[in-house]
CSV table of C-alpha atoms in Angstrom, one decimal:
chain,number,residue,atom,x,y,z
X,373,UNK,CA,24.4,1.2,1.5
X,374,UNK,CA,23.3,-0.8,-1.3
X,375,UNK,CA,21.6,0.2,-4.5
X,376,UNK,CA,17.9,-1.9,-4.6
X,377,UNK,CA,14.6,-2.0,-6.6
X,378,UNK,CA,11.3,-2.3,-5.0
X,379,UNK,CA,11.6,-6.2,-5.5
X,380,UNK,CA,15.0,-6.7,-4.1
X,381,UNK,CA,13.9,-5.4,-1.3
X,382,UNK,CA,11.0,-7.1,-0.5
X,383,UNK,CA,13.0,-9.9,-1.1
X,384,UNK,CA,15.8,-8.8,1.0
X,385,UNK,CA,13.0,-8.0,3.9
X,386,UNK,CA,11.3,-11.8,3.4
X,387,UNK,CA,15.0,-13.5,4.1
X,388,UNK,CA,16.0,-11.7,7.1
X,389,UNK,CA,12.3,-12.4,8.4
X,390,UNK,CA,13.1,-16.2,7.3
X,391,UNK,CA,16.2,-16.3,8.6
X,392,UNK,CA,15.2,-15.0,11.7
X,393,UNK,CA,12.8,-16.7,12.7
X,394,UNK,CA,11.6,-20.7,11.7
X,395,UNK,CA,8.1,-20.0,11.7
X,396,UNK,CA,7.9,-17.2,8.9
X,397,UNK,CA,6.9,-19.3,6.3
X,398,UNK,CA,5.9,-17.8,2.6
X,399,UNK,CA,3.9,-19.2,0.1
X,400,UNK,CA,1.5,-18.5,-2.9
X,401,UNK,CA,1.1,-19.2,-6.6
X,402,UNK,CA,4.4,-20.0,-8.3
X,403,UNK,CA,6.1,-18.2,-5.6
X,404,UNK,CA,8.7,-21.3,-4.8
X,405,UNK,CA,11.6,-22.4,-7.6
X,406,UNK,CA,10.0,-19.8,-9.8
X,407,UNK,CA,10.7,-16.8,-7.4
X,408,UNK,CA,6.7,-15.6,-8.1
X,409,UNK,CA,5.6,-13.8,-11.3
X,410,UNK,CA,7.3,-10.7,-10.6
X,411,UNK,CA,10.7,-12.6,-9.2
X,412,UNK,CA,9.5,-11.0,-5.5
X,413,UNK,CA,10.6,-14.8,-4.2
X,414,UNK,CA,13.4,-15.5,-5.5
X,415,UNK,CA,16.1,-17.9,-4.2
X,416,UNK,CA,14.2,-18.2,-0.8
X,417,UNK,CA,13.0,-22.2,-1.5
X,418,UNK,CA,16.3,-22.8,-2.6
X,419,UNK,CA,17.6,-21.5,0.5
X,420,UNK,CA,15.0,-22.5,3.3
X,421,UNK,CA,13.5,-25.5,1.3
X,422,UNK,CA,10.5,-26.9,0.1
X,423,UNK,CA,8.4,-27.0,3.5
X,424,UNK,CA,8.6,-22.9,4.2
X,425,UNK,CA,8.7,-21.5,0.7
X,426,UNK,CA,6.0,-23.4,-1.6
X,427,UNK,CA,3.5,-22.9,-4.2
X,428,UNK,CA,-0.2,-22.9,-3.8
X,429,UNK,CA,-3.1,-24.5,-5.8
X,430,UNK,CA,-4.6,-21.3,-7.8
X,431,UNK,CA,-7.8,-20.5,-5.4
X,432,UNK,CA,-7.1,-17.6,-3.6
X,433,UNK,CA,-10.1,-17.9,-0.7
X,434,UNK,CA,-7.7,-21.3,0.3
X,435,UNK,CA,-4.4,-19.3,0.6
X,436,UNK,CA,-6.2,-17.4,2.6
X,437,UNK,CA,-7.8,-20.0,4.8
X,438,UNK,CA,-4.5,-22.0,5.1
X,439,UNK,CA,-2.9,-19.2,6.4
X,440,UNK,CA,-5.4,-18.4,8.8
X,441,UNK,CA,-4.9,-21.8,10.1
X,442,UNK,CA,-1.4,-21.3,10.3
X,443,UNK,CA,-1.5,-18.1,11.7
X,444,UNK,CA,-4.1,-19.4,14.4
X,445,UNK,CA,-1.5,-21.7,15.3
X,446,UNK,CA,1.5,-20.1,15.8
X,447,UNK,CA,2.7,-19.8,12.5
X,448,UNK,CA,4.0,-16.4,11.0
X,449,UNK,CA,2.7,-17.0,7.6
X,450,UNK,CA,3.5,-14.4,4.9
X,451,UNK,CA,1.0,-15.5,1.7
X,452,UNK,CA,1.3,-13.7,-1.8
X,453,UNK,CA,-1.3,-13.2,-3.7
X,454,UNK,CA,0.0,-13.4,-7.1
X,455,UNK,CA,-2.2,-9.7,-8.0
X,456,UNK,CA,-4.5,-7.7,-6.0
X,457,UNK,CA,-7.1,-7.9,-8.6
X,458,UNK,CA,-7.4,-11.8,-7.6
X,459,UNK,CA,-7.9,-11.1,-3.7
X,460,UNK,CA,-11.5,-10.6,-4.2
X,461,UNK,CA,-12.4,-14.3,-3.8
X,462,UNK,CA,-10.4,-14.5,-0.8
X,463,UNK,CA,-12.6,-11.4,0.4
X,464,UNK,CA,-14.6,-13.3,2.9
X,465,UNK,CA,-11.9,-15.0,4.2
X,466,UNK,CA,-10.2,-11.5,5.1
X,467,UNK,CA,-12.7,-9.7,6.3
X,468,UNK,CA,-15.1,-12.4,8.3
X,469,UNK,CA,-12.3,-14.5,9.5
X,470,UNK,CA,-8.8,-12.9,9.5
X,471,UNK,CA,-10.2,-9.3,10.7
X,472,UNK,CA,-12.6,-10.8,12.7
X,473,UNK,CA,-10.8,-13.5,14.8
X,474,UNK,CA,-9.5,-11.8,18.3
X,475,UNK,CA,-12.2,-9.7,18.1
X,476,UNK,CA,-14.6,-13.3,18.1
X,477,UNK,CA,-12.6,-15.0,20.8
X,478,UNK,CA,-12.2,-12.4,23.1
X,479,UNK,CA,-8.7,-12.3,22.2
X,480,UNK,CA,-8.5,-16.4,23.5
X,481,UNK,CA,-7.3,-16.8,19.9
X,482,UNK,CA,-5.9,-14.5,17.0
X,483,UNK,CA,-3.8,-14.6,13.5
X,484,UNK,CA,-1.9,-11.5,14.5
X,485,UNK,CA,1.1,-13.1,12.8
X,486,UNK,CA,-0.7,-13.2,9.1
X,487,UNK,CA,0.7,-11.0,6.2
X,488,UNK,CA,-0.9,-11.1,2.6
X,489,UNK,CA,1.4,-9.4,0.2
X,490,UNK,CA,-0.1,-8.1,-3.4
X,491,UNK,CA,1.0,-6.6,-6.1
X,492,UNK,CA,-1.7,-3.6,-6.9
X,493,UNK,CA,-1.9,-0.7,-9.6
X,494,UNK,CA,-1.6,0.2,-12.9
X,495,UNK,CA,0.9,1.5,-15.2
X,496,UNK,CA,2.1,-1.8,-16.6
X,497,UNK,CA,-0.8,-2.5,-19.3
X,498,UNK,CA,-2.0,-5.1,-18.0
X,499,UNK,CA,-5.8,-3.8,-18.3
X,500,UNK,CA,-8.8,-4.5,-16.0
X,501,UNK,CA,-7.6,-7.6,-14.4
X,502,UNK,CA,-4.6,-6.4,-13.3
X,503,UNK,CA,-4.2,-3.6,-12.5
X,504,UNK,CA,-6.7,-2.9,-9.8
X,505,UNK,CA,-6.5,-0.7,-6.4
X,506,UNK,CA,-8.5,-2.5,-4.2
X,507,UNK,CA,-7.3,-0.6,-0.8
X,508,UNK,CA,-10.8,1.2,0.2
X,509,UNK,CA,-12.7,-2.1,0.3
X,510,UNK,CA,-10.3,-3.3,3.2
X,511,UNK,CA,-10.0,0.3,4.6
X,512,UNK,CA,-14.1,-0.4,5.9
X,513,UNK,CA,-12.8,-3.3,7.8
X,514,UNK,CA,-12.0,-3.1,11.6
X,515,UNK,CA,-9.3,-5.8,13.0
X,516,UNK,CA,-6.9,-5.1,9.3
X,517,UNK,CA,-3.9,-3.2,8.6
X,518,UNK,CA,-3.1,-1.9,5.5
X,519,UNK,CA,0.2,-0.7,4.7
X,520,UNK,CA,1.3,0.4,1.1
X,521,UNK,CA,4.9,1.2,0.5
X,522,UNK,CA,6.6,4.5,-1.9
X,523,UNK,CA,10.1,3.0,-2.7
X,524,UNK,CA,12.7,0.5,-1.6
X,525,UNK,CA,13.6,1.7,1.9
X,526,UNK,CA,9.8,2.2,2.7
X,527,UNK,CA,8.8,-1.3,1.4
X,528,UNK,CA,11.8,-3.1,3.1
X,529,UNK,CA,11.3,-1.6,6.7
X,530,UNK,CA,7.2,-1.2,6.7
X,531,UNK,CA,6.8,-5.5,5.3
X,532,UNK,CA,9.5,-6.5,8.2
X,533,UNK,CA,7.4,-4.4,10.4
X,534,UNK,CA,4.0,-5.9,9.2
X,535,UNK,CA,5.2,-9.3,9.4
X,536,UNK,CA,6.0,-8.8,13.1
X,537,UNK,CA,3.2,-6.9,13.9
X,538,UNK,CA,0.8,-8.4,16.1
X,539,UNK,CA,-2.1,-7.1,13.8
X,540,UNK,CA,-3.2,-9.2,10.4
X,541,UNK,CA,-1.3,-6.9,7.9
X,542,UNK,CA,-2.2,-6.5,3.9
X,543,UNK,CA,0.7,-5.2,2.5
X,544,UNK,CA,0.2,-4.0,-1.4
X,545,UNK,CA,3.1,-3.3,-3.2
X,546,UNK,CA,2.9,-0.5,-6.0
X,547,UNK,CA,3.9,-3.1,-9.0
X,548,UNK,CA,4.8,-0.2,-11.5
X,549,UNK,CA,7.8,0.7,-9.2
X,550,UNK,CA,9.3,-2.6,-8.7
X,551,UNK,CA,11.6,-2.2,-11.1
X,552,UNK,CA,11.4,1.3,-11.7
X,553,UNK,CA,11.9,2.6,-7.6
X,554,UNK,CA,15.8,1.9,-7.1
X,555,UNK,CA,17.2,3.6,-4.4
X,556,UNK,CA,19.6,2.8,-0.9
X,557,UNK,CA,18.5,0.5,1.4
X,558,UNK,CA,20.5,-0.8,4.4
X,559,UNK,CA,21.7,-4.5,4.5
X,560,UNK,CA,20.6,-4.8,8.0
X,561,UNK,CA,17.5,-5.1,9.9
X,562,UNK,CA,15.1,-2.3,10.5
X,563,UNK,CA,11.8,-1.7,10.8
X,564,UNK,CA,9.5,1.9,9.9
X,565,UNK,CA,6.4,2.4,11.9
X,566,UNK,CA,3.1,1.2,10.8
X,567,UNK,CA,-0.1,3.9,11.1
X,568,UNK,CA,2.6,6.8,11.1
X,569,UNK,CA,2.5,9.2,7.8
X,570,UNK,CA,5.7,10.5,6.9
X,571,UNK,CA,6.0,14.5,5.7
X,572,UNK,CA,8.1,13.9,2.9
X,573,UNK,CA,8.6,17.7,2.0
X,574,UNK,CA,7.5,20.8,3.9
X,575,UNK,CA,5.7,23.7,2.6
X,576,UNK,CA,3.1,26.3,3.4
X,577,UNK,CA,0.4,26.8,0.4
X,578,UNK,CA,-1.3,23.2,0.2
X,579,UNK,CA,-0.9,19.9,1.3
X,580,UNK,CA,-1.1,17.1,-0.5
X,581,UNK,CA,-1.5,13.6,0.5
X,582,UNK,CA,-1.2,10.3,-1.5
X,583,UNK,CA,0.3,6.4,-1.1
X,584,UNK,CA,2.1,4.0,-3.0
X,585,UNK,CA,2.8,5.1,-6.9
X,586,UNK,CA,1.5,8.1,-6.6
X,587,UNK,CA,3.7,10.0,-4.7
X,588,UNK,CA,6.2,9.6,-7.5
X,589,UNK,CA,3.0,11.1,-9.6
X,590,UNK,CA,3.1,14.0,-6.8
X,591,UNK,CA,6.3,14.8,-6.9
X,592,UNK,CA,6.4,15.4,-10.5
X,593,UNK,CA,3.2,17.7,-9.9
X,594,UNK,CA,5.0,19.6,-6.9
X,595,UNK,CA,8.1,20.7,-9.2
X,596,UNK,CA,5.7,22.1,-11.8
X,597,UNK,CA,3.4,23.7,-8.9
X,598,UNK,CA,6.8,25.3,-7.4
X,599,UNK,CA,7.9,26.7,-11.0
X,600,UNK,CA,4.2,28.9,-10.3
X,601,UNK,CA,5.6,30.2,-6.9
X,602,UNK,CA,3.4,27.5,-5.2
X,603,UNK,CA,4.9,26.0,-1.6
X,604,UNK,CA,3.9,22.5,-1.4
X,605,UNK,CA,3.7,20.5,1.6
X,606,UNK,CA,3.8,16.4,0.7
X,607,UNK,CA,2.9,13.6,3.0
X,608,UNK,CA,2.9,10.1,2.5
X,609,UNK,CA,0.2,8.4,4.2
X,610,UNK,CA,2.1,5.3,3.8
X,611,UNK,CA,-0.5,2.9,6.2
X,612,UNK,CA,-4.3,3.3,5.0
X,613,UNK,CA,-5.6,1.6,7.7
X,614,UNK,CA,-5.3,2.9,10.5
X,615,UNK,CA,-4.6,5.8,8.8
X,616,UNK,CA,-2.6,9.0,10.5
X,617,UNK,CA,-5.2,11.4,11.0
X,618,UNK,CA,-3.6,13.9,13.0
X,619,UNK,CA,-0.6,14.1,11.0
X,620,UNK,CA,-2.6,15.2,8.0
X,621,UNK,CA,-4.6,18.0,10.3
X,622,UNK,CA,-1.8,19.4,11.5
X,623,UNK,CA,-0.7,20.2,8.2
X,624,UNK,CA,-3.9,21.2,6.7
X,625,UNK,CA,-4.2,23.6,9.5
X,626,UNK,CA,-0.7,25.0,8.4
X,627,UNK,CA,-1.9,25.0,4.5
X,628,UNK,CA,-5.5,25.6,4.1
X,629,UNK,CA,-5.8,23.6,1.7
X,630,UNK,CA,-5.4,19.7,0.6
X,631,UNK,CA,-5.3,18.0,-2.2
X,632,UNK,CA,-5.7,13.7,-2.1
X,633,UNK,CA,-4.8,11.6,-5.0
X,634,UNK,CA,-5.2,8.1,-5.3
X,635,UNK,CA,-5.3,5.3,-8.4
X,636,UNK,CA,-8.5,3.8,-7.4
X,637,UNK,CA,-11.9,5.3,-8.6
X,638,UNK,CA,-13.3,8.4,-7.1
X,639,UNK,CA,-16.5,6.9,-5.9
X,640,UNK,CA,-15.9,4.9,-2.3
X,641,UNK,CA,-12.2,6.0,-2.8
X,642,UNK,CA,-10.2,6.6,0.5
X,643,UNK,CA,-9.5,10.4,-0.6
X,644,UNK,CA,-13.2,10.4,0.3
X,645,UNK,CA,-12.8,9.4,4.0
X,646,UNK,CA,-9.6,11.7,4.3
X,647,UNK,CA,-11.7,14.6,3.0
X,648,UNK,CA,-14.8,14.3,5.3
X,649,UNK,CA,-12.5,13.8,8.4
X,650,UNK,CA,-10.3,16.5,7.3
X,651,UNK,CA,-13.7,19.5,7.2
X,652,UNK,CA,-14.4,17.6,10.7
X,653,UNK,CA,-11.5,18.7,12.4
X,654,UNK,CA,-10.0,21.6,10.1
X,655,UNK,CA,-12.9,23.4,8.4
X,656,UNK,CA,-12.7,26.7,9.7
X,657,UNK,CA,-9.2,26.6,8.7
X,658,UNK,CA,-9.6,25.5,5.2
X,659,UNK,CA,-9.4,28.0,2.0
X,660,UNK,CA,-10.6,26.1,-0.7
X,661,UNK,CA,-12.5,22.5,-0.3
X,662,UNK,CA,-10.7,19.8,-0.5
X,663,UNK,CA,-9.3,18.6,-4.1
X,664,UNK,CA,-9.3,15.1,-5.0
X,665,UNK,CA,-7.1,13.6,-7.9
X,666,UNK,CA,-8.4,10.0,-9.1
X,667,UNK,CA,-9.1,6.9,-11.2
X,668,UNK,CA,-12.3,7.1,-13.1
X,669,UNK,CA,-15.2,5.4,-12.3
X,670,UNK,CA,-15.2,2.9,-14.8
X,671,UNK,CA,-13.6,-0.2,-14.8
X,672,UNK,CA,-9.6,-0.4,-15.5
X,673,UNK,CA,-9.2,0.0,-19.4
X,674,UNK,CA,-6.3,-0.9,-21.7
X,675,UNK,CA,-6.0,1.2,-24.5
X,676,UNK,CA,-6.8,4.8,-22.4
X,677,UNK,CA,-5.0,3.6,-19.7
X,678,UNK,CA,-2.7,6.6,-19.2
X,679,UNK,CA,-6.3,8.8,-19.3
X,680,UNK,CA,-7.5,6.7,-16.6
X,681,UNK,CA,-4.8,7.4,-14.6
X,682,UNK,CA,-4.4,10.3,-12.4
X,683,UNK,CA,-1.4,12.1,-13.6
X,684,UNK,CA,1.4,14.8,-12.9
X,685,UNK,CA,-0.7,16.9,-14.8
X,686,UNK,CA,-4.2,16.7,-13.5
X,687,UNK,CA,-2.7,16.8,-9.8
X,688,UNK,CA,-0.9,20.4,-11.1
X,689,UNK,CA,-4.5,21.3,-11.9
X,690,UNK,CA,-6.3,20.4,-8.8
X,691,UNK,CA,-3.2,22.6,-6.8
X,692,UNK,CA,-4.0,25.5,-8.8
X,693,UNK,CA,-7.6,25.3,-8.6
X,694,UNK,CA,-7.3,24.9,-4.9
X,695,UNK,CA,-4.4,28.0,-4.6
X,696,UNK,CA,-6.5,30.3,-7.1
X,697,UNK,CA,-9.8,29.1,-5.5
């Protein structure tokens, strides 16, 4: 298998979808000759022309509205928007038509085939504009998916599978890793299944549970918690909503204990609605309460921004607490 970053595969997953079938169309701001600002794009209005890969005027809440039209009407539209952060004024758009438009019709009508791709997280400096983690706001919203890829292989498989999924699909993309995630990916066509966590390592003191960048982050913390004679069980969530429940129990009810980590602020965070569900269904099982590992609540900084961010070292500390507890 090939050797790919994050964005070659995302690009590798948006030409087979093209390629396979005429009515993917992608489109956004400076997505077309341009390739989009992080290159995600590239060659794919060269190769399928100007009337399925095309730019966009800047206003988000109409890239959103065209492709619900589209999407109403057959279309499989995949639409980037250019960073998360900027999504908010596409907000009601997403959540009052796109997640609400079978559920209105009584399934007569639906944009099952819509996928919005962003690019969310820190990491890169780009202070309190971009580099936002917007996931919990869409989390509350019944009639979404929200799926958030760890690597190559994981974003390649999970976006071919959210673009065919008969579910509107948000699709953020950890944009720290695109460059910095390399790993193989298969040429061919495959798909990974969306709402399933994966257990990416199997242990018996804690679990731990995160999406996205941060299980990078984890793994980092799980070497240094294993150098303390800590067994670490890691699973990544890898779909937000709907999010795998049961998978998490089963663990914690194995561990005792769990630990959630996430860029976003604490405050409305979805560590929050992983923890109460989690002492619903597990409580008389758990050891220690439930740890989480976050963003501040304060907007995104510049200068501090590797305080801000929830590191290898505070997750370490949250394992220990919640071992030694």
């Amino acid at each position: 298998m090939p050797n790919m970053n994050m964005l070659q595969a995302i690009n590798n997953a948006l030409d087979i979808a093209m390629g396979e079938d005429e009515r993917v169309l992608c489109f956004g701001e400076d997505v077309g000759s341009f390739g989009g600002v992080f290159r995600a794009t590239s060659h794919l209005q060269e190769k399928y022309g100007h009337a399925r890969c095309f730019n966009t005027p800047i206003v988000e809440q109409g890239i959103v509205g065209f492709a619900n039209g589209l999407a109403s009407q057959g279309s499989v539209p995949v639409a980037e928007i250019q960073f998360a952060d900027y999504i908010f004024p596409a907000f009601d758009q997403i959540v009052n038509e796109t997640a609400k438009f079978r559920y209105r019709s009584g399934d007569l009508f639906n944009v099952g085939g819509l996928t919005l791709r962003a690019p969310y997280g820190g990491g890169i400096s780009g202070g309190h504009y971009h580099s936002q983690s917007p996931e919990a706001y869409f989390a509350h919203t019944p009639g979404l998916k929200v799926v958030i890829p760890r690597n190559p292989y994981e974003a390649k498989g999970l976006l071919l599978a959210s673009i065919r999924d008969p579910d509107p699909v948000l699709f953020f993309e950890p944009k720290r890793l695109y460059r910095a995630s390399t790993g193989e990916v298969p040429e061919e066509d495959y798909q990974l299944p969306l709402g399933e966590a994966e257990v990416t390592k199997e242990g018996s003191d804690v679990t731990l549970v995160g999406w996205g960048a941060q299980m990078e982050v984890i793994e980092r913390a799980v070497e240094l918690a294993e150098k303390d004679g800590i067994s670490c069980e890691v699973i990544d969530l890898r779909t937000i909503l709907p999010w795998d429940e049961d998978t998490v129990a089963d663990s914690v009810l194995k561990t005792g204990r769990l630990v959630v980590t996430h860029e976003a602020p604490r405050t409305g965070g979805f560590a929050g609605e992983i923890a109460a569900a989690i002492q619903e269904r597990c409580f008389l099982y758990l050891e220690s309460p439930v740890m989480r590992v976050t963003g501040l609540d304060t907007p995104f900084p510049l200068t501090l921004e590797k305080e801000y961010l929830p590191d290898h070292l505070k997750i370490h500390e949250a394992i220990r607490a919640s071992v030694n507890y």
